[in-house]
PDB file of C-alpha atoms in Angstrom:
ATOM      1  CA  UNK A   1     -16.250   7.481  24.913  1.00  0.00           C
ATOM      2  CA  UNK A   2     -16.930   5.356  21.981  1.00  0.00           C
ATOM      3  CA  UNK A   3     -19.100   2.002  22.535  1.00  0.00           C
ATOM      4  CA  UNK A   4     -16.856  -0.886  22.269  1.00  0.00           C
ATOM      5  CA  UNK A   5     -17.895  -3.183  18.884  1.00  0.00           C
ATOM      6  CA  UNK A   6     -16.105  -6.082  20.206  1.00  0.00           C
ATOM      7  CA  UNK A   7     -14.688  -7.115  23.569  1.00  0.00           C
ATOM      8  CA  UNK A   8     -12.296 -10.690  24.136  1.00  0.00           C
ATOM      9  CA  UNK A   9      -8.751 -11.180  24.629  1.00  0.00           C
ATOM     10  CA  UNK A  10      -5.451 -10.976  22.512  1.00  0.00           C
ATOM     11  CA  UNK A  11      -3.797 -14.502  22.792  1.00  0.00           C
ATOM     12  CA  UNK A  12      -0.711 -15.226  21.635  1.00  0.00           C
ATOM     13  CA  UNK A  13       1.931 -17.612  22.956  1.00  0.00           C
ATOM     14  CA  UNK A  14       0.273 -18.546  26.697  1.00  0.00           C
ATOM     15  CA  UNK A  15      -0.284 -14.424  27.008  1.00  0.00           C
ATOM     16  CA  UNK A  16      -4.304 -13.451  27.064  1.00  0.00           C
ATOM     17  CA  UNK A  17      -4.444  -9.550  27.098  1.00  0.00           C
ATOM     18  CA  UNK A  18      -8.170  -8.535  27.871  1.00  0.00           C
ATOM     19  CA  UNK A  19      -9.182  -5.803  25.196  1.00  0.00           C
ATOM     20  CA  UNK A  20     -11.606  -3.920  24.030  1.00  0.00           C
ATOM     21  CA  UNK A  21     -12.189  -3.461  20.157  1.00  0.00           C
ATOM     22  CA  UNK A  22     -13.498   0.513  19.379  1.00  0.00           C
ATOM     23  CA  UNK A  23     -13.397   1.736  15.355  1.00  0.00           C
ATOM     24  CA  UNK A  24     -10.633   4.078  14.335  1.00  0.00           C
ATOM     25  CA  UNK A  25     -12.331   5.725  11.353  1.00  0.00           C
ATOM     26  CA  UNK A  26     -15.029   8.769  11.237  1.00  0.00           C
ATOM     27  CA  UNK A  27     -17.959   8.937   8.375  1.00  0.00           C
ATOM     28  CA  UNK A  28     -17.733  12.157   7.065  1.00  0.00           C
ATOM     29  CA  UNK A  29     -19.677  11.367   4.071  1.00  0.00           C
ATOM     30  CA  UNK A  30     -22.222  13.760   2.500  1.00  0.00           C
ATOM     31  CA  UNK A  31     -25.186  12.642   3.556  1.00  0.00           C
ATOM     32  CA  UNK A  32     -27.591  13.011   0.667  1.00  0.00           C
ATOM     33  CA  UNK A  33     -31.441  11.813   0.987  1.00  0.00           C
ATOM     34  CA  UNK A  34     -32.953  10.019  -2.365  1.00  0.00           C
ATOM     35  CA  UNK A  35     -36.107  11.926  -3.584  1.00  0.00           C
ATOM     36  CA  UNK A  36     -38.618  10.861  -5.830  1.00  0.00           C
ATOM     37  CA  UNK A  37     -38.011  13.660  -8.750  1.00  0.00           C
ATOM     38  CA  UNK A  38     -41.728  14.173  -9.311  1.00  0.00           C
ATOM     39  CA  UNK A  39     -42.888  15.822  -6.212  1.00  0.00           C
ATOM     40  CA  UNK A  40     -39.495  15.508  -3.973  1.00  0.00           C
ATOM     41  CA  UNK A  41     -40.940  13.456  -1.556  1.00  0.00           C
ATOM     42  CA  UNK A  42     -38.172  11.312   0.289  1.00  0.00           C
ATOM     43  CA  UNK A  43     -38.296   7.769  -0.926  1.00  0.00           C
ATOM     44  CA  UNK A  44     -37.864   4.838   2.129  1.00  0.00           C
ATOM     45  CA  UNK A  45     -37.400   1.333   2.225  1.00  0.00           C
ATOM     46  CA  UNK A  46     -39.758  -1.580   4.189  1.00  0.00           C
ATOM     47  CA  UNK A  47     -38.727  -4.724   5.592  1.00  0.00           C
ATOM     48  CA  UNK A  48     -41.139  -7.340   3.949  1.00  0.00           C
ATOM     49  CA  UNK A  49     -42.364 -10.674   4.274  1.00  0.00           C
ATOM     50  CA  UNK A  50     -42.216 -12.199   0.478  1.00  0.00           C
ATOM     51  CA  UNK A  51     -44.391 -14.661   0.807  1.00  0.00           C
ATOM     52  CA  UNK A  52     -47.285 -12.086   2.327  1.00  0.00           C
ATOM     53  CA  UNK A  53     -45.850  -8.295   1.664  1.00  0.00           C
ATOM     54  CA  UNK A  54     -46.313  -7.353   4.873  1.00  0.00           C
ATOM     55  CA  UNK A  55     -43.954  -5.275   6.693  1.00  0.00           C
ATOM     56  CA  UNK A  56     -41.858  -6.964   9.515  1.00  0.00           C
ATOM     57  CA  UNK A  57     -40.924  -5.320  12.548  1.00  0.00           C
ATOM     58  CA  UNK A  58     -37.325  -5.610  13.972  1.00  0.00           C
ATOM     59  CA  UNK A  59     -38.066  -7.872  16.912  1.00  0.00           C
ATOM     60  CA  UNK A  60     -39.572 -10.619  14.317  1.00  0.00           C
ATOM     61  CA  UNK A  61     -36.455 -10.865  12.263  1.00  0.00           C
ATOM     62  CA  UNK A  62     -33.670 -13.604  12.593  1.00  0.00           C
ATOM     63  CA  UNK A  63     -31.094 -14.858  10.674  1.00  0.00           C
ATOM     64  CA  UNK A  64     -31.108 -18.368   8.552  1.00  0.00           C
ATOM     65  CA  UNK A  65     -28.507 -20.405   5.585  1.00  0.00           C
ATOM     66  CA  UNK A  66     -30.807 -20.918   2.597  1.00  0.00           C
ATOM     67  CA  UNK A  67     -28.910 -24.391   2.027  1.00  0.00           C
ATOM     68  CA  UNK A  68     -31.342 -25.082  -0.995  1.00  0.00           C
ATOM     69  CA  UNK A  69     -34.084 -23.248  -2.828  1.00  0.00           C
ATOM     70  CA  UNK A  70     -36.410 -21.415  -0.223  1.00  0.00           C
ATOM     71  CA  UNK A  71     -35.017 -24.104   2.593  1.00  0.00           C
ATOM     72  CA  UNK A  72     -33.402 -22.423   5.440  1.00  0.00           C
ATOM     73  CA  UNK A  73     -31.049 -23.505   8.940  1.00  0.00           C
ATOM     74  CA  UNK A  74     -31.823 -20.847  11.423  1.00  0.00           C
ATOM     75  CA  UNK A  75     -28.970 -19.565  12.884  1.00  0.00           C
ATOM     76  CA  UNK A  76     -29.063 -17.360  15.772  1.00  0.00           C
ATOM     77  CA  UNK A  77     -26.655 -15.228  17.704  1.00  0.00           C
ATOM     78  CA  UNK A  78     -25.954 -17.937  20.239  1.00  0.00           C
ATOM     79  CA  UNK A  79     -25.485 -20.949  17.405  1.00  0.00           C
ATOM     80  CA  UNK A  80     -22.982 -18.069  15.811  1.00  0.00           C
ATOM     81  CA  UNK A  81     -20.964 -18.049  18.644  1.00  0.00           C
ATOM     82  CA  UNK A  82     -20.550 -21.915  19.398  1.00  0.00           C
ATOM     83  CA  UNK A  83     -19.619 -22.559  16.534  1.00  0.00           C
ATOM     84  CA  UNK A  84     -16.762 -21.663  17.628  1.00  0.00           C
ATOM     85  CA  UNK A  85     -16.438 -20.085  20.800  1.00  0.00           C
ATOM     86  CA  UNK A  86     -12.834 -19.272  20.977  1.00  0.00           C
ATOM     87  CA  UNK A  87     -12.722 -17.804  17.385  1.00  0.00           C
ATOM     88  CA  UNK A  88     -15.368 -15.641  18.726  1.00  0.00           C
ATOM     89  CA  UNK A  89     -13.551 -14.138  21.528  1.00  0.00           C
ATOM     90  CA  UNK A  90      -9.740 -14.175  21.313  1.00  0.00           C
ATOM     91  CA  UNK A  91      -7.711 -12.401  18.736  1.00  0.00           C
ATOM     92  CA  UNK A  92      -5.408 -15.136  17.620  1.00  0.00           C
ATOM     93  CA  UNK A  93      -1.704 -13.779  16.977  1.00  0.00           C
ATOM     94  CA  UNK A  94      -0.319 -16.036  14.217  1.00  0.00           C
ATOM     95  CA  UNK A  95       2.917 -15.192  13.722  1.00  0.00           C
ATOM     96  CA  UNK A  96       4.959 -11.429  13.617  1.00  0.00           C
ATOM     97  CA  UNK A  97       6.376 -10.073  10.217  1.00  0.00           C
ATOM     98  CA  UNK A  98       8.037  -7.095   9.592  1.00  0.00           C
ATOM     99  CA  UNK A  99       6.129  -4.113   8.742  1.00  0.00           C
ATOM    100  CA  UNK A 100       7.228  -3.205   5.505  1.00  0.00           C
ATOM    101  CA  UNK A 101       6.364  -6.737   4.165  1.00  0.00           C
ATOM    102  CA  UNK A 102       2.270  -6.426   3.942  1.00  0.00           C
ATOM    103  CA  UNK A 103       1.443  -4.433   0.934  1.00  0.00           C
ATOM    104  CA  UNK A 104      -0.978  -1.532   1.586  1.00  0.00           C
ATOM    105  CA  UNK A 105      -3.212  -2.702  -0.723  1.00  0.00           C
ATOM    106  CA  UNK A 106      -3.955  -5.669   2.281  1.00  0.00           C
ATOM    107  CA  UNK A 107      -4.830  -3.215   4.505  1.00  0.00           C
ATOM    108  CA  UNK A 108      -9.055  -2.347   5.281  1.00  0.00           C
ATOM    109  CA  UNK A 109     -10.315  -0.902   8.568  1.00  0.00           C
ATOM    110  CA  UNK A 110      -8.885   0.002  11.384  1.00  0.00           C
ATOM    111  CA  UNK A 111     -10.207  -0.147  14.949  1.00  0.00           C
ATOM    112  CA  UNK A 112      -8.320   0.563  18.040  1.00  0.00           C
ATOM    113  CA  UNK A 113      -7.707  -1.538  20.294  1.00  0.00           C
ATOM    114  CA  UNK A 114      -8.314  -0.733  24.242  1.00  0.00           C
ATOM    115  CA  UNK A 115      -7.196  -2.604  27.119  1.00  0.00           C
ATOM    116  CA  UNK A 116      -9.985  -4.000  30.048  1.00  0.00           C
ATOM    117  CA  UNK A 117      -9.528  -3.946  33.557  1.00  0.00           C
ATOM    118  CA  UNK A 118      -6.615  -5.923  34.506  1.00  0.00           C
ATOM    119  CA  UNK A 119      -4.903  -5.833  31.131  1.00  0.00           C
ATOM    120  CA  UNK A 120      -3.359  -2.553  30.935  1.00  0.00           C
ATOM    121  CA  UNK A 121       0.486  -3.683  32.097  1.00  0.00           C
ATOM    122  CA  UNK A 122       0.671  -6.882  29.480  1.00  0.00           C
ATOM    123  CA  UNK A 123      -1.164  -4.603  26.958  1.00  0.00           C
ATOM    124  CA  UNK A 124       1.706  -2.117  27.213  1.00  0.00           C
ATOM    125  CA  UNK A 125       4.088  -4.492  26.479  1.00  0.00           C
ATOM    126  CA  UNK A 126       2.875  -6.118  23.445  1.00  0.00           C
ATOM    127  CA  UNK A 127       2.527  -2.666  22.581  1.00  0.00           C
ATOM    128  CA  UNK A 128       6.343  -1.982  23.010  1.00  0.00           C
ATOM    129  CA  UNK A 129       7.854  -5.045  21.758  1.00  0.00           C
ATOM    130  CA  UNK A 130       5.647  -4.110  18.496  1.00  0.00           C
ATOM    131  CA  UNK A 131       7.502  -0.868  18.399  1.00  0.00           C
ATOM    132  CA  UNK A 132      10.784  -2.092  19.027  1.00  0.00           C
ATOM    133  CA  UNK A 133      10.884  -5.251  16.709  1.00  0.00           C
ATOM    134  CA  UNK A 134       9.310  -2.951  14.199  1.00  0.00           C
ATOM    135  CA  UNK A 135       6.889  -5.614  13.396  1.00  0.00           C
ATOM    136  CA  UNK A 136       3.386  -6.436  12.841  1.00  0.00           C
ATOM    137  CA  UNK A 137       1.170  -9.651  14.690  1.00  0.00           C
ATOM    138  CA  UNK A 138      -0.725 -10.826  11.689  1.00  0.00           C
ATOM    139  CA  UNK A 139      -3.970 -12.774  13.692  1.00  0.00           C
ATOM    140  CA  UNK A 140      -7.310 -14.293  13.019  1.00  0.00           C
ATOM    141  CA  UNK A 141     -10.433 -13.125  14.854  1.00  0.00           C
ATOM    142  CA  UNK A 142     -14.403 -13.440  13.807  1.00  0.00           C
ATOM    143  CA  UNK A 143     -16.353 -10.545  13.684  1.00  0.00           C
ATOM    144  CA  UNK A 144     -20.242  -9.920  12.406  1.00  0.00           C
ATOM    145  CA  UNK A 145     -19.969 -14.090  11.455  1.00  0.00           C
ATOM    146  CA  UNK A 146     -17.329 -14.007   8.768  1.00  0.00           C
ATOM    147  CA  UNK A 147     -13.477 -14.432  10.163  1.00  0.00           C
ATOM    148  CA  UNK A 148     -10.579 -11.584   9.505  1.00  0.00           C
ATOM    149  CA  UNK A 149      -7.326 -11.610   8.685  1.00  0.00           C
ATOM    150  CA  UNK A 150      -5.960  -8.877  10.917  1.00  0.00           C
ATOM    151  CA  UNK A 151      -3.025  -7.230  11.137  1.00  0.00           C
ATOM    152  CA  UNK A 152      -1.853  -5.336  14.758  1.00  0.00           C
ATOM    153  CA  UNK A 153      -0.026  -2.485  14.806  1.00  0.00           C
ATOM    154  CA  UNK A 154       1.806  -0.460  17.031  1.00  0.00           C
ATOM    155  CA  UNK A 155       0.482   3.514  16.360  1.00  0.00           C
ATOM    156  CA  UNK A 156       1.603   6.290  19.206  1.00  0.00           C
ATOM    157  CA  UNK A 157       0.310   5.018  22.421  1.00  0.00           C
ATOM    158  CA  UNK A 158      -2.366   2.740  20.900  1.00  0.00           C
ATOM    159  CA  UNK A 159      -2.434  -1.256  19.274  1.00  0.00           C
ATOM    160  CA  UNK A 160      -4.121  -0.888  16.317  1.00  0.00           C
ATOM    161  CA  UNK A 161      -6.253  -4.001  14.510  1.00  0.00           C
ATOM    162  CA  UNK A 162      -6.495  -3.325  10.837  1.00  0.00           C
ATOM    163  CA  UNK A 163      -8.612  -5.982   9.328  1.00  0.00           C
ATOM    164  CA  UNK A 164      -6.669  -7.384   5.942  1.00  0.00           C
ATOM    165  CA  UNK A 165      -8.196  -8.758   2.721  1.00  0.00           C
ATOM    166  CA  UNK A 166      -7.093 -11.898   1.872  1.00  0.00           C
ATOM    167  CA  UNK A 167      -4.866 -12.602  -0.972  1.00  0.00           C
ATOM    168  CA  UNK A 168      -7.632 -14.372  -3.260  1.00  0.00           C
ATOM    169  CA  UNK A 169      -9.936 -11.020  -2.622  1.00  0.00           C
ATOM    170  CA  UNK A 170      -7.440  -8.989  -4.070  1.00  0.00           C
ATOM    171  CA  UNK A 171      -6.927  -9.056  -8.108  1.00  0.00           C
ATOM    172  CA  UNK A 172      -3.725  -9.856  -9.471  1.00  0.00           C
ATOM    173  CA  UNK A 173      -2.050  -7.305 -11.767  1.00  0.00           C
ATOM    174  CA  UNK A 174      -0.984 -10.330 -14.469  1.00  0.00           C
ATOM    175  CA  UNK A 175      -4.198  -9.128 -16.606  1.00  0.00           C
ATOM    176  CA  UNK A 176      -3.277  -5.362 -16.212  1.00  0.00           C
ATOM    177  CA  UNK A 177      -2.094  -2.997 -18.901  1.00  0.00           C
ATOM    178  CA  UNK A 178       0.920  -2.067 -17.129  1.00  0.00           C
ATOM    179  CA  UNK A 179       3.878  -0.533 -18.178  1.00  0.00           C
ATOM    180  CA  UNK A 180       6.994  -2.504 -18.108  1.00  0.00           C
ATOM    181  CA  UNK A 181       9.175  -2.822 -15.007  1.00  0.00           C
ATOM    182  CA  UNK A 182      12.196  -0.898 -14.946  1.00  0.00           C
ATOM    183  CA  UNK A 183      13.844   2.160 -16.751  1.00  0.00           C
ATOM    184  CA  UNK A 184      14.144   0.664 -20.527  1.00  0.00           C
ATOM    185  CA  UNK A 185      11.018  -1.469 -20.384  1.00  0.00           C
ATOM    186  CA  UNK A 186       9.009   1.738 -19.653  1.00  0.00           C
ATOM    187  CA  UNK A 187      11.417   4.237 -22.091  1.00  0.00           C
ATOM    188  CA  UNK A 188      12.073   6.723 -19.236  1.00  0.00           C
ATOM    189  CA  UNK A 189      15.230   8.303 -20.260  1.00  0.00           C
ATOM    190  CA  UNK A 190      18.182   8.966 -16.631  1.00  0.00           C
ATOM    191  CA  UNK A 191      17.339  12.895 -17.108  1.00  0.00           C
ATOM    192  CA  UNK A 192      13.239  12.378 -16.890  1.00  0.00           C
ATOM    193  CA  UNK A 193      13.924  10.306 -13.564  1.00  0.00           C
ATOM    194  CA  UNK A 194      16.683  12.739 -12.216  1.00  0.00           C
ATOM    195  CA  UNK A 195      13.698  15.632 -12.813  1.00  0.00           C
ATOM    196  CA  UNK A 196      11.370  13.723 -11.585  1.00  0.00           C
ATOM    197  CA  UNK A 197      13.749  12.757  -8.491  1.00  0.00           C
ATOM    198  CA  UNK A 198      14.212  16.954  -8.130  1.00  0.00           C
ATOM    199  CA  UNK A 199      10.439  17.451  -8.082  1.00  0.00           C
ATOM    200  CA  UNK A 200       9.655  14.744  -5.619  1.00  0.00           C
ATOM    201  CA  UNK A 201      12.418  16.352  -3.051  1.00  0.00           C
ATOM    202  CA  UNK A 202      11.612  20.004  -4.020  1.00  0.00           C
ATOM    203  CA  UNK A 203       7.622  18.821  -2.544  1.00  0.00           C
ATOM    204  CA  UNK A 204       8.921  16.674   0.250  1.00  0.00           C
ATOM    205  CA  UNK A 205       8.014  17.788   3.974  1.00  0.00           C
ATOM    206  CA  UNK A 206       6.921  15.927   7.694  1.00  0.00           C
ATOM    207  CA  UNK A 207       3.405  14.553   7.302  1.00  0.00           C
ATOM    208  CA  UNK A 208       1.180  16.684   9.166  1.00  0.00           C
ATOM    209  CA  UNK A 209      -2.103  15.490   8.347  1.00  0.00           C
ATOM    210  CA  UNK A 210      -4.260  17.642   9.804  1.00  0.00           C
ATOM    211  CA  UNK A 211      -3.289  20.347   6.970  1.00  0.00           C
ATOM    212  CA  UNK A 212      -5.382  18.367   4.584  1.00  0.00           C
ATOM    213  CA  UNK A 213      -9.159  17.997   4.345  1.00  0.00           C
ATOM    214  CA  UNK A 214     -12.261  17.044   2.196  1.00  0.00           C
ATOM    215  CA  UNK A 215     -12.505  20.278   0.439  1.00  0.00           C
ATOM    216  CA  UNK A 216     -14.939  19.046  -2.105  1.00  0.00           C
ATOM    217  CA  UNK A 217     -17.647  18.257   0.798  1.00  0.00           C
ATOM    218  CA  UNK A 218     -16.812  22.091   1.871  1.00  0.00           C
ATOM    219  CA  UNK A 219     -17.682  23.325  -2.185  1.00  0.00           C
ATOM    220  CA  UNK A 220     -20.636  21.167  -1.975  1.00  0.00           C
ATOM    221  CA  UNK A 221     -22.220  22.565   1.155  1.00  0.00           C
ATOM    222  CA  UNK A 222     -21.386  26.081  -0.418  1.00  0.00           C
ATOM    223  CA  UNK A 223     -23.621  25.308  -3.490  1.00  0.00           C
ATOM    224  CA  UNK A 224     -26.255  24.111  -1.192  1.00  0.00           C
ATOM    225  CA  UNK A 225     -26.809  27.318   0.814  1.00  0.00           C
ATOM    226  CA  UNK A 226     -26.317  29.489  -2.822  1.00  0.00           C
ATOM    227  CA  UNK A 227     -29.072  27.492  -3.915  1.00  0.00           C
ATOM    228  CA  UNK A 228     -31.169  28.029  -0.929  1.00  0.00           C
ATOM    229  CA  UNK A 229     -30.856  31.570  -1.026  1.00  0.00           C
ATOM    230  CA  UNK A 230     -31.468  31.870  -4.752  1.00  0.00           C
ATOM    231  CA  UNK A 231     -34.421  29.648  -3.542  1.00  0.00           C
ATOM    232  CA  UNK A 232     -33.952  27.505  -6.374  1.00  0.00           C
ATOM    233  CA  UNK A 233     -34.056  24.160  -3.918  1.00  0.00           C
ATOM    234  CA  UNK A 234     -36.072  22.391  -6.175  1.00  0.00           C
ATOM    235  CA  UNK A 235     -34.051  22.873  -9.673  1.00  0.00           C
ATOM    236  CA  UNK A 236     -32.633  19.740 -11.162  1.00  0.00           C
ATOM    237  CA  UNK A 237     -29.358  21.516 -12.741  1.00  0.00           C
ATOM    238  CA  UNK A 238     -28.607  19.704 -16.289  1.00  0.00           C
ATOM    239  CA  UNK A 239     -25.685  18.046 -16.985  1.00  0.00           C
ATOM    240  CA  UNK A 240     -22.889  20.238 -18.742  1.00  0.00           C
ATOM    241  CA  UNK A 241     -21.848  19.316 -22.238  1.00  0.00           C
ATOM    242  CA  UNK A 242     -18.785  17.623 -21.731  1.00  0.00           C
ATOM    243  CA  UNK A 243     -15.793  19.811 -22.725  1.00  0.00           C
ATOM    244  CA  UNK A 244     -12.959  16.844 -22.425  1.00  0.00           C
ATOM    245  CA  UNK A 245     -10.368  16.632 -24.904  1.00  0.00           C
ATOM    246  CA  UNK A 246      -8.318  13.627 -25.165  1.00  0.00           C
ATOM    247  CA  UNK A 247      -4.828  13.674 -24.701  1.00  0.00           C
ATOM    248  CA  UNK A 248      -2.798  10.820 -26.231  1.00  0.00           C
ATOM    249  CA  UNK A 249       0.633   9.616 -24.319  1.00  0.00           C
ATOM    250  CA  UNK A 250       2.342  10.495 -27.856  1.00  0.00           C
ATOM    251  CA  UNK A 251       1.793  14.187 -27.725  1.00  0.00           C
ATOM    252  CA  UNK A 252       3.315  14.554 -24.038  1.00  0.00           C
ATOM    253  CA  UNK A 253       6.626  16.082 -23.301  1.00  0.00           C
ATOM    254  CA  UNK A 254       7.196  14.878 -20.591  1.00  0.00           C
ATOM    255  CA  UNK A 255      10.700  16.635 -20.071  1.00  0.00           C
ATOM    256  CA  UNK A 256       8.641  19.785 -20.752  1.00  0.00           C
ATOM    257  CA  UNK A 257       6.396  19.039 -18.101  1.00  0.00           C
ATOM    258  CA  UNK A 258       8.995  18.351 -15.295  1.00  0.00           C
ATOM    259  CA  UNK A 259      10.954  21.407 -16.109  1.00  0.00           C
ATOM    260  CA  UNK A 260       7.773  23.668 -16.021  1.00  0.00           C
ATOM    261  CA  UNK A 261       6.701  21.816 -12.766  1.00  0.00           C
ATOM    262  CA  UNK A 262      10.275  22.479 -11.263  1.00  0.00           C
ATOM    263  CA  UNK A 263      10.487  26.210 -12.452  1.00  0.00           C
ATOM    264  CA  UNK A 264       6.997  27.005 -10.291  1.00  0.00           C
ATOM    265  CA  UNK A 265       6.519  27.929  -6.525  1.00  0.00           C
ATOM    266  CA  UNK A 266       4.665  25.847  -4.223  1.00  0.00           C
ATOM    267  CA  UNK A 267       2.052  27.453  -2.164  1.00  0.00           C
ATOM    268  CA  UNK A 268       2.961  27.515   1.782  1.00  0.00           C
ATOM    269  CA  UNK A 269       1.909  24.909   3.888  1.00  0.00           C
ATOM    270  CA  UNK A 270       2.682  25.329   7.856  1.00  0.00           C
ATOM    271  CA  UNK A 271       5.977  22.739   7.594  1.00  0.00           C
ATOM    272  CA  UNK A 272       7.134  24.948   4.444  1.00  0.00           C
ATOM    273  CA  UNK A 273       6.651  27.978   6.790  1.00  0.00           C
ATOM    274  CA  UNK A 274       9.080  26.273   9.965  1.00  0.00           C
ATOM    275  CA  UNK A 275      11.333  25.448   6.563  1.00  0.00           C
ATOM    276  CA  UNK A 276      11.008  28.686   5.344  1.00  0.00           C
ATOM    277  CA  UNK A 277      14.074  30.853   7.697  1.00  0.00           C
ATOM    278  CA  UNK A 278      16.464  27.010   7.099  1.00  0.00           C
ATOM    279  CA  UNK A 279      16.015  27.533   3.198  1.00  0.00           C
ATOM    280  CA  UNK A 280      16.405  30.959   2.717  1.00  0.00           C
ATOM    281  CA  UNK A 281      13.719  32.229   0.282  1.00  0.00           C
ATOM    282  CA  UNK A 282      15.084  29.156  -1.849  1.00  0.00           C
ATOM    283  CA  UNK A 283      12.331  28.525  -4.384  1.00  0.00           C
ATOM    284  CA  UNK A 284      10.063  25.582  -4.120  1.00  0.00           C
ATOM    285  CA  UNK A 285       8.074  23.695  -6.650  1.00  0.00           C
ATOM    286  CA  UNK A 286       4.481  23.789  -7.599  1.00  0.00           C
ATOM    287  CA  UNK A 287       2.859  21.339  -5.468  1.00  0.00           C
ATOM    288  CA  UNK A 288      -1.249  20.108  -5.501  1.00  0.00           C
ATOM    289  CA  UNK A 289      -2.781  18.481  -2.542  1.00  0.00           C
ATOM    290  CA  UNK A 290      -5.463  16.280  -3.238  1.00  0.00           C
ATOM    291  CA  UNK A 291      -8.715  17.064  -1.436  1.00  0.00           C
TER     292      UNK A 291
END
């Protein structure tokens, strides 16, 4: 079982749901050590005292608000959390929308949410009239000193907390070289959309998505152990000349493109295979999954 990051209550209304805050997302990440290129040594990083350059242990470090030039307000844990103790420890429902109305582009971690001792009954039923409002509680709660914008979310058995960005961290698309909205302002003719329309059926299917995976981190483990047994572990491979021709947007037929992309067969993927006896060896279009 996970360690919980966070533990408080859900408030919202006069309802306090004890909960438990645990992080939704694994770090599958390559993870690749710097070297120094001379002699491949690993390079590392000290915690250092400025004013004297000596290294500082763990235990000796605290937190502090440079409020002017080299002037600091010590802040520690305990100041953090009176500042405001409630905003510390409740999750503070705001108000429910509908789902459909936050953009994805809003949307930044997610963490599930667990329910204490005690809080399992009221838990379930936030998490129920969630699913069957179809909407979202959009709440405030402070975590590692800065406060989030938060949406919760009903997901399977679980209440999900999805920190959100807030609308001045996201750019707006007013300075954007975008095309223009709608079919005329962007010249797409009715027969490239009707082709595109029969391509974006033809690779429809359920979302299953345990079919997809980082294949790239799979290639780049497979070039590590070539290299190791071609013992070349210490050769810096060059860059390749880059190859890259330019394609301008005048040069494109697109109609072309959608007809050769509808006339192909899409590899099987196991919902194509359950599809496979309803469609009757119909042909399906060529379809790419991104890694």
């Amino acid at each position: 079982m996970a360690r919980a990051l966070w533990k408080g209550a859900i408030s919202f209304g006069l309802v306090h749901i004890p909960v438990e805050l645990i992080s939704a997302s694994l770090d599958h990440e390559l993870d690749l050590s710097m070297l120094d290129r001379r002699d491949f040594a690993p390079i590392g990083y000290k915690r250092y005292n400025k004013k004297t350059g000596k290294e500082v242990e763990w235990d000796d470090i605290i937190k502090g608000y440079e409020y002017k030039t080299d002037e600091y307000v010590v802040l520690s844990e305990e100041d953090l959390r009176q500042a405001n103790v409630k905003a510390t420890q409740t999750i503070d429902i705001l108000t429910f929308v509908d789902a459909v109305e936050v953009p994805l582009t809003f949307y930044e971690h997610p963490y599930y949410l667990l329910p204490a001792k005690g809080g399992e009954k009221v838990y379930a039923l936030l998490r129920e009239t969630l699913r069957k409002a179809n909407k979202v509680g959009i709440a405030s709660v402070v975590m590692r000193t800065k406060q989030h914008l938060c949406a919760l979310v009903c997901v399977g058995e679980a209440i999900v907390l999805n920190t959100l960005r807030y609308a001045d961290e996201l750019r707006p698309t007013d300075d954007l070289d975008l095309p223009g909205s709608g079919l005329k302002a962007a010249g797409i003719s009715d027969k490239e959309l009707k082709m595109a329309l029969s391509l974006v059926e033809g690779m429809s299917e359920a979302w299953e998505p345990g079919q997809y995976h980082d294949s790239y981190r799979e290639d780049v483990l497979a070039l590590v152990k070539k290299k190791i047994k071609a013992k070349q572990t210490k050769t810096i491979t060059p860059p390749a000349p880059d190859t890259a021709e330019e394609h301008g947007s005048n040069v494109i037929d697109l109609v072309a493109l959608l007809q050769q992309s509808l006339g192909k067969k899409a590899p099987t993927t196991p919902a194509r295979k359950r599809a496979a006896s309803s469609t009757a060896g119909k042909p399906a279009p060529s379809r790419r999954k991104a890694a």
